[in-house]
Amino acid sequence: MVGYYVRRALLGLTLILGLIALVYLFVYVAPGNPAYVWAGKPRGPKAAEAIELAARELGLDQPLHIQVASFVCRFLTGSWGASVAFKRPVAEVVLGAFKATTELLLLSYAISIPLGLYLGIFMALRRGSAADKVLKFLSSLLASIPRFWLAVVVIFAFYLIGFQPLGRIDPRYLAEFREVTGFYLLDALLMSRPDAFLDVLARLIPPALIVAVYPTFYVAKYVRFALSEKLYEDYVVEAISLGVSRRTLVMRYSLRGVLPAAFQLFGINLVYSFVDAAVVETVFMREGIGRVLVEGLLRSDYPLIVAAFFTVSLVMLAVNSAVDLVQKKLEPRVRV
Amino acid sequence: MVLAQESRTAVLAESLSLGYEDMGAVFWAVRGVSLELPRGGSLCIVGESGSGKTTLGNAIAGIIPPYVRTDGRLVVGGVEVVRGSRVVGADRIRGRVVTRIPQNPAASLNPYLRVGEIFYDVLRDSRGIGSRSESRGEARRLLSLVGLEEEVLDMYPHELSGGMSQRVAIALSLAPGPSIVVADEPTSNLDAYLRGYIVRLIGDLNRRLGMTLVVITHDISVAELMCGDLSVVFLGEIVERGSVSEVLRKPLHPYTSELIEASVLERAGRKSGMRTEGCAYYARCPHAGGECLKPPPMLRLGDGREVRCWRLAR
C-alpha cells in the first residue's frame, strides 16, 4: 500500500519533469527568438541588452539537452520569466489568477458533485416516471448547451432584477480590501466584513453554477444509466431475495459500484471545467487562469502560456491522482 | 384468502402463469403450472434452459419484478403471493419465509463488501440484529454449518474460490431463518468433486434441518441426491411429475427419458452412476450386461495391446 503511494508520487514527479521539458521545447520551436520572448518582448534602448541577458539565462549557446535540464531546474525554483501582456512576473500573474479560478471551481464542484449524484440516483430509482423523463430531457439539454450563451443569459437576467454580478468584488470595497490569501471569500472573512463576504459570494455563485452545469448533468446521466443497470446485477437481486432493505440496496449494493466511475468522470470533467471557466470568467469579467490563458494566447505571451498550462496540468495531475486513490478506497478489486 | 389447509402447505401453485411483456405481447415463460409441496418436503424442478424453471423458482422465492405478468395463484408459506394478475405478498415472504441459493454464487456476493459485512446487512435487515458482535457470532455459526472458518468473514468475495463462494451463498441463504429454500442450479458452476459436496450440503438442509427445499436444475442426475419429488418442465408446462425414484426408474414422458439419457444417469434403474463392484465403466457403457457386475480381467491381445472388458473375453 505504501509502495503504491511512493510509486504514484514518483510517477507524478516524472510527469511534471516531462511536462516542464515539453513546455521548454514549446518555447524553443515557437516562431521568433526564444530569448526575445523570454525577456518579455522588450522594446526601446535597453532591449538588446535584455535579450542578450535572456539568451545567456536560457543558455542558448549550450546543447539542447543541457538547455532543457537547466530550464527544468529554473522552472522548479520559480523563475518563470516575465509576462508581456501583464508587464509583471509570470509567477505572480499565474498564481493570483489560479487562486481566483480555484475559488470558482471549488464552489462549482461543491455544488456539482452532490447534485449530480443525487439527480442520477433520483432518476435511476424512478426510471420511466414523468419526473425521470423531464429530468432526462433537461440533462441532455443542459449538458449540451453552450456555457458562454448561458453566461450571457444569466447576466442579462440579473441585469433585469438590477444586479450586475460582474468582477470578483464590488469596486467600493476595493479601497479597504486587502488580499491576504488571494481567495476573496476567505479574505472578506479575515477582514470580518460580512457584507463584503456576501458580495463576493453573490458574484461567485452565478458563474460557479454555470461551470457546474456540465459536470452535474453529465455525471447525473451516467449515474442514472449505470445505477439502473446495477439494480439488475446478480448480487443486488440476491440481496433482494435475502430481504435486504431498499435503502441498504441503493446505498451499499448499487451505488458502491457506480461511485468509483462517477468520481473518475468528475476528475476528467475538470479539464472541460477549466475551459468553461476561461469562457465564463471572460463573460463575467473575472480574473482567472482561463482569462490569463486567453489573454496570453491572443498576445503570443509564451512565458505566461507555458506557466498557465503547467499550473493547470499540475492541478489535473493532483486531482486525478486523488480520484484514483478514492477509487482504490471504494473498489476493493483494484489492485495496487 | 388463504385456507387453513393451505397454510400447512409450503408451496401451492394453482394454474400459475408467469410471463414477460415483449413489444406489447406477453410471452408466458410459465404456463398454468399447478403444484403442491408440503412443509418439510423437497421438490426438484427439472428442465432445459428456457423452460421457465428459473422464473418459477424466483416467483416461489418472492422475486417477481414489476415487469412480470402473472395469472393463477401462488401461496408460499401460508402467504398469498400471486392472486390473478396481481402480486400481493412477495415482499412478505422474500427474505423472511423463503430465501434463494443463487445460480452463480461468485456474482451474487457484493464485490464491494467483505463477507462479514454482507452477513451483517442481511442479519440486520431480515432479523433486526443490530450489533456487529452479535452479527459476527451468528455469521460464524452459519458458516460452521457449511464447513467454513471464521476467517472467511474478513475476506472479499473475489478472494474466495468457487466452492467457498457457493458455501458462503448457502450460509447467507440460511441467515434470515427461512423455512423454505429455493436453490437455483446450485451445482452448475462447480467441478465434479465440489458438486458432490454441495449436493449433499443442500440435501442436508432438508434431511437434517427439516427445511422445505425446492431445487431448480437441468441436471436430472443430481435430483435424486437432493429431493424426494420431481417435476419435469418443458416450455413452461409440467410434463411429468412423481417421486424422484419412480420417475427415474420408469419415465413415462419421452422428454423425461430424453433428459435421463442426456445425463450420465443412463442406467438410472441401477446404482446411479456410482462405482460398482464390477466394471468401472459399467454405469456409462452402452453394452453393459449381467457379467459386467463382476470385475473384468485385463486381457492381453498380443502386440502389447491390453483391454479390460468382458465383451472381448467372450
PDB file of N, CA and C in Angstrom, chain B residues 158-202:
ATOM      1  N   HIS B 158     -14.036 -11.673  -4.077  1.00  0.00           N
ATOM      2  CA  HIS B 158     -13.134 -12.098  -5.147  1.00  0.00           C
ATOM      3  C   HIS B 158     -11.968 -12.913  -4.614  1.00  0.00           C
ATOM      4  N   GLU B 159     -11.819 -12.958  -3.290  1.00  0.00           N
ATOM      5  CA  GLU B 159     -10.736 -13.760  -2.714  1.00  0.00           C
ATOM      6  C   GLU B 159     -11.179 -15.196  -2.414  1.00  0.00           C
ATOM      7  N   LEU B 160     -12.463 -15.497  -2.663  1.00  0.00           N
ATOM      8  CA  LEU B 160     -12.973 -16.840  -2.374  1.00  0.00           C
ATOM      9  C   LEU B 160     -12.890 -17.720  -3.617  1.00  0.00           C
ATOM     10  N   SER B 161     -12.709 -19.024  -3.400  1.00  0.00           N
ATOM     11  CA  SER B 161     -12.757 -19.950  -4.533  1.00  0.00           C
ATOM     12  C   SER B 161     -14.227 -20.217  -4.873  1.00  0.00           C
ATOM     13  N   GLY B 162     -14.461 -20.881  -6.015  1.00  0.00           N
ATOM     14  CA  GLY B 162     -15.833 -21.163  -6.446  1.00  0.00           C
ATOM     15  C   GLY B 162     -16.623 -21.929  -5.401  1.00  0.00           C
ATOM     16  N   GLY B 163     -16.011 -22.961  -4.840  1.00  0.00           N
ATOM     17  CA  GLY B 163     -16.704 -23.777  -3.845  1.00  0.00           C
ATOM     18  C   GLY B 163     -16.984 -23.003  -2.575  1.00  0.00           C
ATOM     19  N   MET B 164     -16.009 -22.130  -2.180  1.00  0.00           N
ATOM     20  CA  MET B 164     -16.218 -21.318  -0.981  1.00  0.00           C
ATOM     21  C   MET B 164     -17.361 -20.336  -1.199  1.00  0.00           C
ATOM     22  N   SER B 165     -17.389 -19.687  -2.389  1.00  0.00           N
ATOM     23  CA  SER B 165     -18.479 -18.741  -2.675  1.00  0.00           C
ATOM     24  C   SER B 165     -19.819 -19.436  -2.556  1.00  0.00           C
ATOM     25  N   GLN B 166     -19.898 -20.644  -3.122  1.00  0.00           N
ATOM     26  CA  GLN B 166     -21.171 -21.359  -3.093  1.00  0.00           C
ATOM     27  C   GLN B 166     -21.572 -21.667  -1.656  1.00  0.00           C
ATOM     28  N   ARG B 167     -20.589 -22.039  -0.833  1.00  0.00           N
ATOM     29  CA  ARG B 167     -20.910 -22.352   0.558  1.00  0.00           C
ATOM     30  C   ARG B 167     -21.301 -21.096   1.330  1.00  0.00           C
ATOM     31  N   VAL B 168     -20.605 -19.975   1.030  1.00  0.00           N
ATOM     32  CA  VAL B 168     -20.987 -18.704   1.655  1.00  0.00           C
ATOM     33  C   VAL B 168     -22.411 -18.342   1.254  1.00  0.00           C
ATOM     34  N   ALA B 169     -22.721 -18.550  -0.040  1.00  0.00           N
ATOM     35  CA  ALA B 169     -24.073 -18.229  -0.522  1.00  0.00           C
ATOM     36  C   ALA B 169     -25.120 -19.078   0.189  1.00  0.00           C
ATOM     37  N   ILE B 170     -24.783 -20.343   0.439  1.00  0.00           N
ATOM     38  CA  ILE B 170     -25.730 -21.212   1.147  1.00  0.00           C
ATOM     39  C   ILE B 170     -25.912 -20.726   2.591  1.00  0.00           C
ATOM     40  N   ALA B 171     -24.792 -20.395   3.239  1.00  0.00           N
ATOM     41  CA  ALA B 171     -24.879 -19.899   4.619  1.00  0.00           C
ATOM     42  C   ALA B 171     -25.702 -18.613   4.676  1.00  0.00           C
ATOM     43  N   LEU B 172     -25.502 -17.734   3.668  1.00  0.00           N
ATOM     44  CA  LEU B 172     -26.252 -16.480   3.630  1.00  0.00           C
ATOM     45  C   LEU B 172     -27.748 -16.735   3.476  1.00  0.00           C
ATOM     46  N   SER B 173     -28.078 -17.751   2.655  1.00  0.00           N
ATOM     47  CA  SER B 173     -29.499 -18.027   2.429  1.00  0.00           C
ATOM     48  C   SER B 173     -30.149 -18.536   3.715  1.00  0.00           C
ATOM     49  N   LEU B 174     -29.340 -19.046   4.648  1.00  0.00           N
ATOM     50  CA  LEU B 174     -29.902 -19.509   5.916  1.00  0.00           C
ATOM     51  C   LEU B 174     -30.028 -18.377   6.930  1.00  0.00           C
ATOM     52  N   ALA B 175     -29.313 -17.261   6.665  1.00  0.00           N
ATOM     53  CA  ALA B 175     -29.240 -16.182   7.654  1.00  0.00           C
ATOM     54  C   ALA B 175     -30.598 -15.614   8.068  1.00  0.00           C
ATOM     55  N   PRO B 176     -31.523 -15.376   7.131  1.00  0.00           N
ATOM     56  CA  PRO B 176     -32.814 -14.822   7.584  1.00  0.00           C
ATOM     57  C   PRO B 176     -33.685 -15.834   8.338  1.00  0.00           C
ATOM     58  N   GLY B 177     -33.225 -17.072   8.475  1.00  0.00           N
ATOM     59  CA  GLY B 177     -34.012 -18.078   9.177  1.00  0.00           C
ATOM     60  C   GLY B 177     -35.246 -18.516   8.421  1.00  0.00           C
ATOM     61  N   PRO B 178     -35.094 -18.866   7.127  1.00  0.00           N
ATOM     62  CA  PRO B 178     -36.273 -19.219   6.323  1.00  0.00           C
ATOM     63  C   PRO B 178     -36.745 -20.641   6.631  1.00  0.00           C
ATOM     64  N   SER B 179     -38.013 -20.916   6.292  1.00  0.00           N
ATOM     65  CA  SER B 179     -38.476 -22.297   6.403  1.00  0.00           C
ATOM     66  C   SER B 179     -38.448 -22.983   5.033  1.00  0.00           C
ATOM     67  N   ILE B 180     -38.318 -22.164   3.978  1.00  0.00           N
ATOM     68  CA  ILE B 180     -38.257 -22.703   2.619  1.00  0.00           C
ATOM     69  C   ILE B 180     -37.003 -22.150   1.939  1.00  0.00           C
ATOM     70  N   VAL B 181     -36.258 -23.020   1.236  1.00  0.00           N
ATOM     71  CA  VAL B 181     -35.087 -22.566   0.495  1.00  0.00           C
ATOM     72  C   VAL B 181     -35.233 -22.995  -0.961  1.00  0.00           C
ATOM     73  N   VAL B 182     -35.006 -22.040  -1.868  1.00  0.00           N
ATOM     74  CA  VAL B 182     -35.035 -22.345  -3.299  1.00  0.00           C
ATOM     75  C   VAL B 182     -33.594 -22.334  -3.796  1.00  0.00           C
ATOM     76  N   ALA B 183     -33.123 -23.438  -4.356  1.00  0.00           N
ATOM     77  CA  ALA B 183     -31.760 -23.485  -4.891  1.00  0.00           C
ATOM     78  C   ALA B 183     -31.849 -23.483  -6.409  1.00  0.00           C
ATOM     79  N   ASP B 184     -31.263 -22.451  -7.030  1.00  0.00           N
ATOM     80  CA  ASP B 184     -31.362 -22.316  -8.483  1.00  0.00           C
ATOM     81  C   ASP B 184     -30.059 -22.794  -9.115  1.00  0.00           C
ATOM     82  N   GLU B 185     -30.088 -23.918  -9.778  1.00  0.00           N
ATOM     83  CA  GLU B 185     -28.899 -24.501 -10.409  1.00  0.00           C
ATOM     84  C   GLU B 185     -27.698 -24.448  -9.463  1.00  0.00           C
ATOM     85  N   PRO B 186     -27.805 -25.035  -8.289  1.00  0.00           N
ATOM     86  CA  PRO B 186     -26.742 -24.844  -7.298  1.00  0.00           C
ATOM     87  C   PRO B 186     -25.417 -25.477  -7.698  1.00  0.00           C
ATOM     88  N   THR B 187     -25.405 -26.349  -8.674  1.00  0.00           N
ATOM     89  CA  THR B 187     -24.167 -27.070  -8.971  1.00  0.00           C
ATOM     90  C   THR B 187     -23.616 -26.765 -10.348  1.00  0.00           C
ATOM     91  N   SER B 188     -24.272 -25.871 -11.090  1.00  0.00           N
ATOM     92  CA  SER B 188     -23.891 -25.751 -12.500  1.00  0.00           C
ATOM     93  C   SER B 188     -22.500 -25.150 -12.695  1.00  0.00           C
ATOM     94  N   ASN B 189     -22.013 -24.383 -11.702  1.00  0.00           N
ATOM     95  CA  ASN B 189     -20.704 -23.750 -11.892  1.00  0.00           C
ATOM     96  C   ASN B 189     -19.580 -24.460 -11.150  1.00  0.00           C
ATOM     97  N   LEU B 190     -19.834 -25.692 -10.746  1.00  0.00           N
ATOM     98  CA  LEU B 190     -18.836 -26.359  -9.910  1.00  0.00           C
ATOM     99  C   LEU B 190     -18.245 -27.572 -10.613  1.00  0.00           C
ATOM    100  N   ASP B 191     -17.032 -27.936 -10.216  1.00  0.00           N
ATOM    101  CA  ASP B 191     -16.447 -29.136 -10.791  1.00  0.00           C
ATOM    102  C   ASP B 191     -17.008 -30.377 -10.085  1.00  0.00           C
ATOM    103  N   ALA B 192     -16.692 -31.533 -10.617  1.00  0.00           N
ATOM    104  CA  ALA B 192     -17.348 -32.771 -10.179  1.00  0.00           C
ATOM    105  C   ALA B 192     -17.183 -33.017  -8.687  1.00  0.00           C
ATOM    106  N   TYR B 193     -15.983 -32.753  -8.161  1.00  0.00           N
ATOM    107  CA  TYR B 193     -15.722 -33.048  -6.754  1.00  0.00           C
ATOM    108  C   TYR B 193     -16.592 -32.174  -5.858  1.00  0.00           C
ATOM    109  N   LEU B 194     -16.615 -30.849  -6.167  1.00  0.00           N
ATOM    110  CA  LEU B 194     -17.396 -29.928  -5.366  1.00  0.00           C
ATOM    111  C   LEU B 194     -18.893 -30.187  -5.516  1.00  0.00           C
ATOM    112  N   ARG B 195     -19.274 -30.614  -6.712  1.00  0.00           N
ATOM    113  CA  ARG B 195     -20.687 -30.859  -6.978  1.00  0.00           C
ATOM    114  C   ARG B 195     -21.234 -31.856  -5.958  1.00  0.00           C
ATOM    115  N   GLY B 196     -20.495 -32.923  -5.754  1.00  0.00           N
ATOM    116  CA  GLY B 196     -20.938 -33.931  -4.799  1.00  0.00           C
ATOM    117  C   GLY B 196     -21.101 -33.350  -3.407  1.00  0.00           C
ATOM    118  N   TYR B 197     -20.134 -32.519  -3.013  1.00  0.00           N
ATOM    119  CA  TYR B 197     -20.150 -31.936  -1.671  1.00  0.00           C
ATOM    120  C   TYR B 197     -21.342 -30.999  -1.491  1.00  0.00           C
ATOM    121  N   ILE B 198     -21.544 -30.118  -2.487  1.00  0.00           N
ATOM    122  CA  ILE B 198     -22.619 -29.119  -2.395  1.00  0.00           C
ATOM    123  C   ILE B 198     -23.986 -29.803  -2.440  1.00  0.00           C
ATOM    124  N   VAL B 199     -24.090 -30.812  -3.303  1.00  0.00           N
ATOM    125  CA  VAL B 199     -25.357 -31.554  -3.407  1.00  0.00           C
ATOM    126  C   VAL B 199     -25.724 -32.148  -2.055  1.00  0.00           C
ATOM    127  N   ARG B 200     -24.732 -32.706  -1.372  1.00  0.00           N
ATOM    128  CA  ARG B 200     -25.001 -33.312  -0.069  1.00  0.00           C
ATOM    129  C   ARG B 200     -25.408 -32.220   0.927  1.00  0.00           C
ATOM    130  N   LEU B 201     -24.692 -31.095   0.863  1.00  0.00           N
ATOM    131  CA  LEU B 201     -24.956 -29.982   1.774  1.00  0.00           C
ATOM    132  C   LEU B 201     -26.391 -29.479   1.610  1.00  0.00           C
ATOM    133  N   ILE B 202     -26.801 -29.310   0.356  1.00  0.00           N
ATOM    134  CA  ILE B 202     -28.151 -28.788   0.106  1.00  0.00           C
ATOM    135  C   ILE B 202     -29.201 -29.820   0.491  1.00  0.00           C
TER     136      ILE B 202
END
